[in-house]
mmCIF file of C-alpha atoms and ligand atoms in Angstrom:
data_model
loop_
_atom_site.group_PDB
_atom_site.id
_atom_site.type_symbol
_atom_site.label_atom_id
_atom_site.label_comp_id
_atom_site.label_asym_id
_atom_site.label_seq_id
_atom_site.Cartn_x
_atom_site.Cartn_y
_atom_site.Cartn_z
ATOM 1 C CA MET A 65 103.264 110.214 90.039
ATOM 2 C CA THR A 66 106.583 111.068 91.659
ATOM 3 C CA PHE A 67 107.606 110.942 95.299
ATOM 4 C CA ASP A 68 110.618 113.038 96.341
ATOM 5 C CA ILE A 69 112.026 112.178 99.755
ATOM 6 C CA VAL A 70 114.473 114.459 101.552
ATOM 7 C CA THR A 71 116.344 112.543 104.261
ATOM 8 C CA ILE A 72 119.656 112.095 106.052
ATOM 9 C CA PHE A 73 119.134 108.292 105.833
ATOM 10 C CA PRO A 74 118.709 107.571 102.105
ATOM 11 C CA ALA A 75 119.680 103.912 102.569
ATOM 12 C CA MET A 76 116.791 103.387 104.980
ATOM 13 C CA ILE A 77 114.282 104.692 102.411
ATOM 14 C CA GLU A 78 115.955 102.802 99.565
ATOM 15 C CA ALA A 79 115.791 99.484 101.409
ATOM 16 C CA ALA A 80 112.158 99.882 102.441
ATOM 17 C CA LEU A 81 110.997 100.712 98.904
ATOM 18 C CA ALA A 82 112.913 97.906 97.195
ATOM 19 C CA ASP A 83 110.380 95.150 97.858
ATOM 20 C CA GLY A 84 106.690 94.512 97.965
ATOM 21 C CA VAL A 85 103.833 96.255 96.203
ATOM 22 C CA VAL A 86 105.614 99.625 96.079
ATOM 23 C CA GLY A 87 108.923 98.112 94.895
ATOM 24 C CA ARG A 88 107.122 96.394 92.042
ATOM 25 C CA ALA A 89 105.257 99.621 91.165
ATOM 26 C CA ILE A 90 108.605 101.421 90.836
ATOM 27 C CA GLU A 91 110.027 98.620 88.657
ATOM 28 C CA ARG A 92 106.970 98.802 86.424
ATOM 29 C CA GLY A 93 107.255 102.592 86.101
ATOM 30 C CA LEU A 94 103.849 103.228 87.681
ATOM 31 C CA ILE A 95 105.376 105.502 90.302
ATOM 32 C CA ASP A 96 108.709 107.234 90.447
ATOM 33 C CA VAL A 97 110.726 107.739 93.629
ATOM 34 C CA ALA A 98 113.645 110.158 93.970
ATOM 35 C CA ILE A 99 115.617 110.018 97.217
ATOM 36 C CA HIS A 100 117.547 113.182 98.088
ATOM 37 C CA ASP A 101 120.361 112.940 100.635
ATOM 38 C CA LEU A 102 120.102 116.161 102.642
ATOM 39 C CA ARG A 103 123.872 116.175 103.221
ATOM 40 C CA ASN A 104 124.374 116.736 99.473
ATOM 41 C CA PHE A 105 122.830 120.189 99.982
ATOM 42 C CA THR A 106 125.277 121.293 102.667
ATOM 43 C CA VAL A 107 128.312 123.463 101.897
ATOM 44 C CA ASP A 108 130.596 122.948 104.892
ATOM 45 C CA ARG A 109 133.385 120.408 105.239
ATOM 46 C CA HIS A 110 131.445 118.384 107.797
ATOM 47 C CA ARG A 111 128.199 118.346 105.795
ATOM 48 C CA THR A 112 126.339 119.682 108.843
ATOM 49 C CA VAL A 113 122.543 119.349 108.843
ATOM 50 C CA ASP A 114 121.824 120.272 112.478
ATOM 51 C CA ASP A 115 122.718 122.882 115.073
ATOM 52 C CA VAL A 116 121.990 123.847 118.686
ATOM 53 C CA PRO A 117 118.597 125.401 119.494
ATOM 54 C CA TYR A 118 118.358 129.182 119.968
ATOM 55 C CA GLY A 119 117.178 129.811 123.523
ATOM 56 C CA GLY A 120 119.013 126.770 124.767
ATOM 57 C CA GLY A 121 117.723 123.383 125.806
ATOM 58 C CA PRO A 122 118.490 119.786 124.954
ATOM 59 C CA GLY A 123 118.972 118.237 121.542
ATOM 60 C CA MET A 124 119.624 119.623 118.100
ATOM 61 C CA VAL A 125 117.486 121.283 115.419
ATOM 62 C CA MET A 126 117.683 120.713 111.664
ATOM 63 C CA LYS A 127 119.225 123.691 109.890
ATOM 64 C CA PRO A 128 116.984 125.444 107.362
ATOM 65 C CA GLU A 129 119.403 126.138 104.451
ATOM 66 C CA PRO A 130 120.108 122.539 103.335
ATOM 67 C CA ILE A 131 116.348 121.870 103.333
ATOM 68 C CA PHE A 132 115.651 125.055 101.308
ATOM 69 C CA LYS A 133 118.324 124.041 98.798
ATOM 70 C CA ALA A 134 116.934 120.538 98.471
ATOM 71 C CA LEU A 135 113.417 121.921 97.865
ATOM 72 C CA ASP A 136 114.797 124.427 95.326
ATOM 73 C CA ALA A 137 116.475 121.562 93.443
ATOM 74 C CA ILE A 138 113.285 119.478 93.450
ATOM 75 C CA GLU A 139 111.196 122.429 92.221
ATOM 76 C CA ALA A 140 113.778 123.341 89.579
ATOM 77 C CA ARG A 141 113.607 119.835 88.162
ATOM 78 C CA ARG A 142 109.884 120.399 87.694
ATOM 79 C CA GLY A 143 110.478 123.679 85.855
ATOM 80 C CA GLY A 144 109.455 125.616 88.976
ATOM 81 C CA ARG A 145 105.811 124.547 88.639
ATOM 82 C CA ARG A 146 104.418 124.286 92.171
ATOM 83 C CA GLU A 147 100.882 123.340 91.100
ATOM 84 C CA GLN A 148 100.161 119.597 91.374
ATOM 85 C CA MET A 149 103.003 119.394 93.907
ATOM 86 C CA SER A 150 102.532 118.959 97.660
ATOM 87 C CA VAL A 151 105.349 119.375 100.158
ATOM 88 C CA LEU A 152 104.599 117.308 103.258
ATOM 89 C CA LEU A 153 106.394 117.341 106.588
ATOM 90 C CA THR A 154 105.868 114.273 108.766
ATOM 91 C CA THR A 155 105.599 115.357 112.402
ATOM 92 C CA PRO A 156 103.552 114.516 115.502
ATOM 93 C CA GLN A 157 102.237 118.115 115.265
ATOM 94 C CA GLY A 158 100.606 117.396 111.888
ATOM 95 C CA THR A 159 97.006 116.694 110.957
ATOM 96 C CA PRO A 160 96.162 112.994 111.272
ATOM 97 C CA PHE A 161 96.955 110.959 108.160
ATOM 98 C CA THR A 162 93.867 109.058 107.013
ATOM 99 C CA GLN A 163 92.775 106.853 104.123
ATOM 100 C CA ALA A 164 90.965 109.914 102.692
ATOM 101 C CA ALA A 165 94.216 111.912 102.805
ATOM 102 C CA ALA A 166 96.037 109.063 101.042
ATOM 103 C CA GLU A 167 93.468 109.112 98.243
ATOM 104 C CA ARG A 168 93.685 112.906 97.986
ATOM 105 C CA TYR A 169 97.515 112.911 97.668
ATOM 106 C CA SER A 170 97.353 110.189 95.009
ATOM 107 C CA ALA A 171 95.886 112.793 92.614
ATOM 108 C CA ARG A 172 99.040 114.973 92.896
ATOM 109 C CA GLN A 173 101.764 114.833 90.276
ATOM 110 C CA ASN A 174 104.542 115.270 92.870
ATOM 111 C CA VAL A 175 104.499 114.533 96.577
ATOM 112 C CA VAL A 176 107.592 115.752 98.420
ATOM 113 C CA LEU A 177 108.250 114.278 101.849
ATOM 114 C CA LEU A 178 110.574 116.055 104.246
ATOM 115 C CA CYS A 179 111.901 113.724 106.927
ATOM 116 C CA GLY A 180 112.850 115.481 110.141
ATOM 117 C CA ARG A 181 115.346 114.147 112.692
ATOM 118 C CA TYR A 182 116.642 115.291 116.088
ATOM 119 C CA GLU A 183 114.193 117.513 118.027
ATOM 120 C CA GLY A 184 112.657 118.750 114.768
ATOM 121 C CA VAL A 185 113.220 121.251 111.977
ATOM 122 C CA ASP A 186 113.813 124.998 112.166
ATOM 123 C CA GLU A 187 110.366 126.628 112.262
ATOM 124 C CA ARG A 188 111.127 128.696 109.137
ATOM 125 C CA VAL A 189 111.068 125.509 107.032
ATOM 126 C CA ARG A 190 107.301 125.481 107.539
ATOM 127 C CA SER A 191 106.977 128.419 105.115
ATOM 128 C CA ARG A 192 107.842 125.963 102.324
ATOM 129 C CA VAL A 193 105.589 123.179 103.589
ATOM 130 C CA ASP A 194 102.034 122.704 102.298
ATOM 131 C CA GLU A 195 100.851 120.246 104.932
ATOM 132 C CA GLU A 196 102.134 118.738 108.156
ATOM 133 C CA VAL A 197 101.122 115.111 108.513
ATOM 134 C CA SER A 198 101.032 112.869 111.596
ATOM 135 C CA ILE A 199 100.678 109.090 111.290
ATOM 136 C CA GLY A 200 99.806 108.733 114.971
ATOM 137 C CA ASP A 201 100.306 109.985 118.488
ATOM 138 C CA TYR A 202 103.759 108.687 119.272
ATOM 139 C CA VAL A 203 107.292 109.977 118.877
ATOM 140 C CA LEU A 204 109.595 108.358 116.343
ATOM 141 C CA SER A 205 113.337 108.945 116.027
ATOM 142 C CA GLY A 206 112.681 110.732 112.767
ATOM 143 C CA GLY A 207 110.192 111.260 109.976
ATOM 144 C CA GLU A 208 111.493 108.492 107.680
ATOM 145 C CA LEU A 209 109.211 105.709 108.903
ATOM 146 C CA ALA A 210 106.219 108.062 108.774
ATOM 147 C CA ALA A 211 107.135 109.124 105.203
ATOM 148 C CA LEU A 212 107.322 105.449 104.186
ATOM 149 C CA VAL A 213 103.862 104.872 105.641
ATOM 150 C CA VAL A 214 102.489 107.809 103.628
ATOM 151 C CA ILE A 215 104.157 106.624 100.392
ATOM 152 C CA ASP A 216 102.800 103.096 100.792
ATOM 153 C CA ALA A 217 99.222 104.195 101.484
ATOM 154 C CA VAL A 218 99.236 106.801 98.655
ATOM 155 C CA ALA A 219 100.878 104.530 96.054
ATOM 156 C CA ARG A 220 98.112 101.939 96.498
ATOM 157 C CA TYR A 221 95.675 104.447 94.937
ATOM 158 C CA VAL A 222 97.751 104.855 91.766
ATOM 159 C CA PRO A 223 96.006 102.859 89.013
ATOM 160 C CA GLY A 224 97.664 99.476 88.443
ATOM 161 C CA VAL A 225 99.780 99.469 91.624
ATOM 162 C CA VAL A 226 97.464 97.057 93.416
ATOM 163 C CA GLY A 227 96.624 94.144 91.111
ATOM 164 C CA ASP A 228 92.919 94.144 91.844
ATOM 165 C CA ASP A 229 91.148 97.573 91.856
ATOM 166 C CA GLN A 230 88.256 95.833 93.589
ATOM 167 C CA SER A 231 90.437 95.068 96.611
ATOM 168 C CA VAL A 232 91.473 98.757 96.936
ATOM 169 C CA ALA A 233 87.837 99.878 96.820
ATOM 170 C CA GLU A 234 86.722 97.203 99.295
ATOM 171 C CA ASP A 235 89.699 97.630 101.610
ATOM 172 C CA SER A 236 88.797 98.007 105.228
ATOM 173 C CA PHE A 237 89.305 101.749 105.651
ATOM 174 C CA SER A 238 88.076 102.692 102.177
ATOM 175 C CA ARG A 239 84.719 101.372 103.332
ATOM 176 C CA GLY A 240 85.033 103.049 106.726
ATOM 177 C CA LEU A 241 84.642 99.784 108.678
ATOM 178 C CA LEU A 242 87.078 97.226 110.065
ATOM 179 C CA ASP A 243 87.697 94.142 107.961
ATOM 180 C CA PHE A 244 85.844 90.834 108.465
ATOM 181 C CA PRO A 245 87.745 87.646 109.466
ATOM 182 C CA HIS A 246 89.567 85.720 106.733
ATOM 183 C CA TYR A 247 90.208 81.985 106.512
ATOM 184 C CA THR A 248 92.037 79.655 104.149
ATOM 185 C CA ARG A 249 92.595 75.899 103.990
ATOM 186 C CA PRO A 250 92.544 73.640 105.875
ATOM 187 C CA ALA A 251 88.942 73.717 107.094
ATOM 188 C CA VAL A 252 90.025 72.333 110.484
ATOM 189 C CA VAL A 253 93.240 73.090 112.433
ATOM 190 C CA GLY A 254 93.319 71.254 115.734
ATOM 191 C CA SER A 255 89.941 72.135 117.200
ATOM 192 C CA ALA A 256 89.580 75.395 115.222
ATOM 193 C CA ARG A 257 87.066 75.144 112.400
ATOM 194 C CA VAL A 258 86.343 77.589 109.599
ATOM 195 C CA PRO A 259 82.832 79.043 110.123
ATOM 196 C CA GLU A 260 80.324 76.747 108.384
ATOM 197 C CA VAL A 261 78.743 79.571 106.351
ATOM 198 C CA LEU A 262 82.021 80.130 104.433
ATOM 199 C CA LEU A 263 81.984 76.480 103.288
ATOM 200 C CA SER A 264 78.300 76.599 102.318
ATOM 201 C CA GLY A 265 78.698 78.146 98.867
ATOM 202 C CA ASN A 266 75.716 80.391 99.697
ATOM 203 C CA HIS A 267 77.081 83.745 98.563
ATOM 204 C CA VAL A 268 74.112 85.746 99.805
ATOM 205 C CA GLU A 269 74.636 84.325 103.313
ATOM 206 C CA ILE A 270 78.431 84.769 103.064
ATOM 207 C CA ARG A 271 78.076 88.469 102.188
ATOM 208 C CA ARG A 272 75.660 88.954 105.057
ATOM 209 C CA TRP A 273 77.942 87.144 107.521
ATOM 210 C CA ARG A 274 80.935 89.269 106.465
ATOM 211 C CA LYS A 275 78.958 92.493 106.835
ATOM 212 C CA ARG A 276 77.829 91.426 110.282
ATOM 213 C CA GLU A 277 81.381 90.487 111.366
ATOM 214 C CA SER A 278 82.747 93.824 110.046
ATOM 215 C CA LEU A 279 80.101 95.741 111.936
ATOM 216 C CA ALA A 280 80.516 93.677 115.136
ATOM 217 C CA ARG A 281 84.277 94.245 115.187
ATOM 218 C CA THR A 282 83.899 97.935 114.446
ATOM 219 C CA LEU A 283 81.291 98.337 117.191
ATOM 220 C CA GLU A 284 83.540 96.463 119.633
ATOM 221 C CA ARG A 285 86.955 97.927 118.771
ATOM 222 C CA ARG A 286 86.419 101.219 116.940
ATOM 223 C CA PRO A 287 82.924 102.573 117.619
ATOM 224 C CA ASP A 288 84.221 106.029 116.567
ATOM 225 C CA LEU A 289 84.356 104.785 112.949
ATOM 226 C CA LEU A 290 80.595 104.160 112.957
ATOM 227 C CA GLU A 291 79.978 107.922 113.263
ATOM 228 C CA THR A 292 81.329 108.517 109.750
ATOM 229 C CA ALA A 293 80.874 105.176 107.931
ATOM 230 C CA THR A 294 78.252 105.098 105.189
ATOM 231 C CA LEU A 295 76.002 102.093 105.736
ATOM 232 C CA ASP A 296 73.431 100.545 103.408
ATOM 233 C CA ASP A 297 69.969 99.493 104.642
ATOM 234 C CA GLU A 298 71.052 95.945 105.501
ATOM 235 C CA GLU A 299 74.086 97.236 107.413
ATOM 236 C CA ARG A 300 71.964 99.673 109.417
ATOM 237 C CA ARG A 301 69.626 96.813 110.348
ATOM 238 C CA LEU A 302 72.517 94.513 111.311
ATOM 239 C CA LEU A 303 74.117 97.275 113.386
ATOM 240 C CA ALA A 304 70.849 97.904 115.263
ATOM 241 C CA GLU A 305 70.692 94.153 116.042
ATOM 242 C CA LEU A 306 74.299 94.112 117.243
ATOM 243 C CA LYS A 307 73.700 97.124 119.486
ATOM 244 C CA GLU A 308 70.696 95.356 121.019
ATOM 245 C CA LEU A 309 72.873 92.298 121.728
ATOM 246 C CA GLN A 310 75.542 94.566 123.230
ATOM 247 C CA ASN A 311 72.945 96.280 125.458
ATOM 248 C CA GLY A 312 71.698 92.854 126.555
ATOM 249 C CA ARG A 313 75.230 91.843 127.552
ATOM 250 C CA ILE A 314 75.735 95.072 129.511
ATOM 251 C CA ALA A 315 72.423 94.590 131.354
ATOM 252 C CA GLU A 316 73.425 90.993 132.190
ATOM 253 C CA LEU A 317 76.740 92.162 133.631
ATOM 254 C CA GLN A 318 75.045 94.840 135.748
ATOM 255 C CA ASN A 319 72.449 92.377 137.064
ATOM 256 C CA GLY A 320 75.249 89.943 137.924
ATOM 257 C CA LYS A 321 76.994 92.654 139.949
ATOM 258 C CA THR A 322 73.871 93.560 141.925
ATOM 259 C CA GLY A 323 73.130 89.890 142.608
ATOM 260 C CA LYS A 324 69.880 89.734 140.520
HETATM 261 C C1 LIG B 704 110.336 112.560 115.267
HETATM 262 C C2 LIG B 704 111.200 114.412 113.390
HETATM 263 N N1 LIG B 704 103.375 110.952 113.505
HETATM 264 C C3 LIG B 704 104.497 110.143 113.751
HETATM 265 C C4 LIG B 704 105.801 110.882 113.792
HETATM 266 C C5 LIG B 704 106.295 111.568 112.700
HETATM 267 C C6 LIG B 704 107.532 112.209 112.794
HETATM 268 C C7 LIG B 704 108.243 112.154 113.991
HETATM 269 N N2 LIG B 704 107.735 111.483 115.022
HETATM 270 C C8 LIG B 704 106.543 110.856 114.931
HETATM 271 C C9 LIG B 704 109.554 112.837 114.151
HETATM 272 C C10 LIG B 704 111.560 113.214 115.425
HETATM 273 C C11 LIG B 704 111.987 114.141 114.489
HETATM 274 C C12 LIG B 704 109.997 113.754 113.208
#
């Protein structure tokens, strides 16, 4: 699959994609990344990509024509075939980017990422955009970091990119629950010991412990995820137990407060 990134900071994208899992995937030809410097699609002497907002107000807005030209060039290189191609705009106004969205985009032949800067892009650019994507409720200085997040999460679903397919399938959010705690050697650091069950060699007990820890953390930190997670019989039982324990703790706190 190919990622096309339209940006005024090509060096920022280049540097971020040089290393790690994605960098190796590019080297191995598993994914292809084309970085398009938006200024190369300007026609004026100053290579202008922004202008003042109509109606007044602070800040600048990205001009539409350089973006249209960049998209035309990307489409032309594909022989004008728009099917199997998704044009994404990273913006806080977008639909939340999720693990499910990452998996969905990984089936596309081309994913084009438009990186906004300044106060945003001219509204007419949206006519060429398939989906607006938000990676979270905060304002960045531009869409580049969000685009890099999307590329990383999508690339991991391309066969061969992550060494072990098992680890992609079992990854925290693929399963809809938070991850369980991990430990490595040594078995004791200062007074902190690795949980005994992990040293036991009892793989039935280890699986059960990990499930329980995943569920306990999810219940504690992200109970919203439990609404949509698919749980097996054992997990449903463990979760019911954990909720009982949680209710017990709440009751204890309330009794403490009322002096009982
Ligand atoms: C900021 C253009 N969802 C995170 C996110 C994505 C993009 C932007 N901010 C936050 C952004 C300024 C200009 C895009």
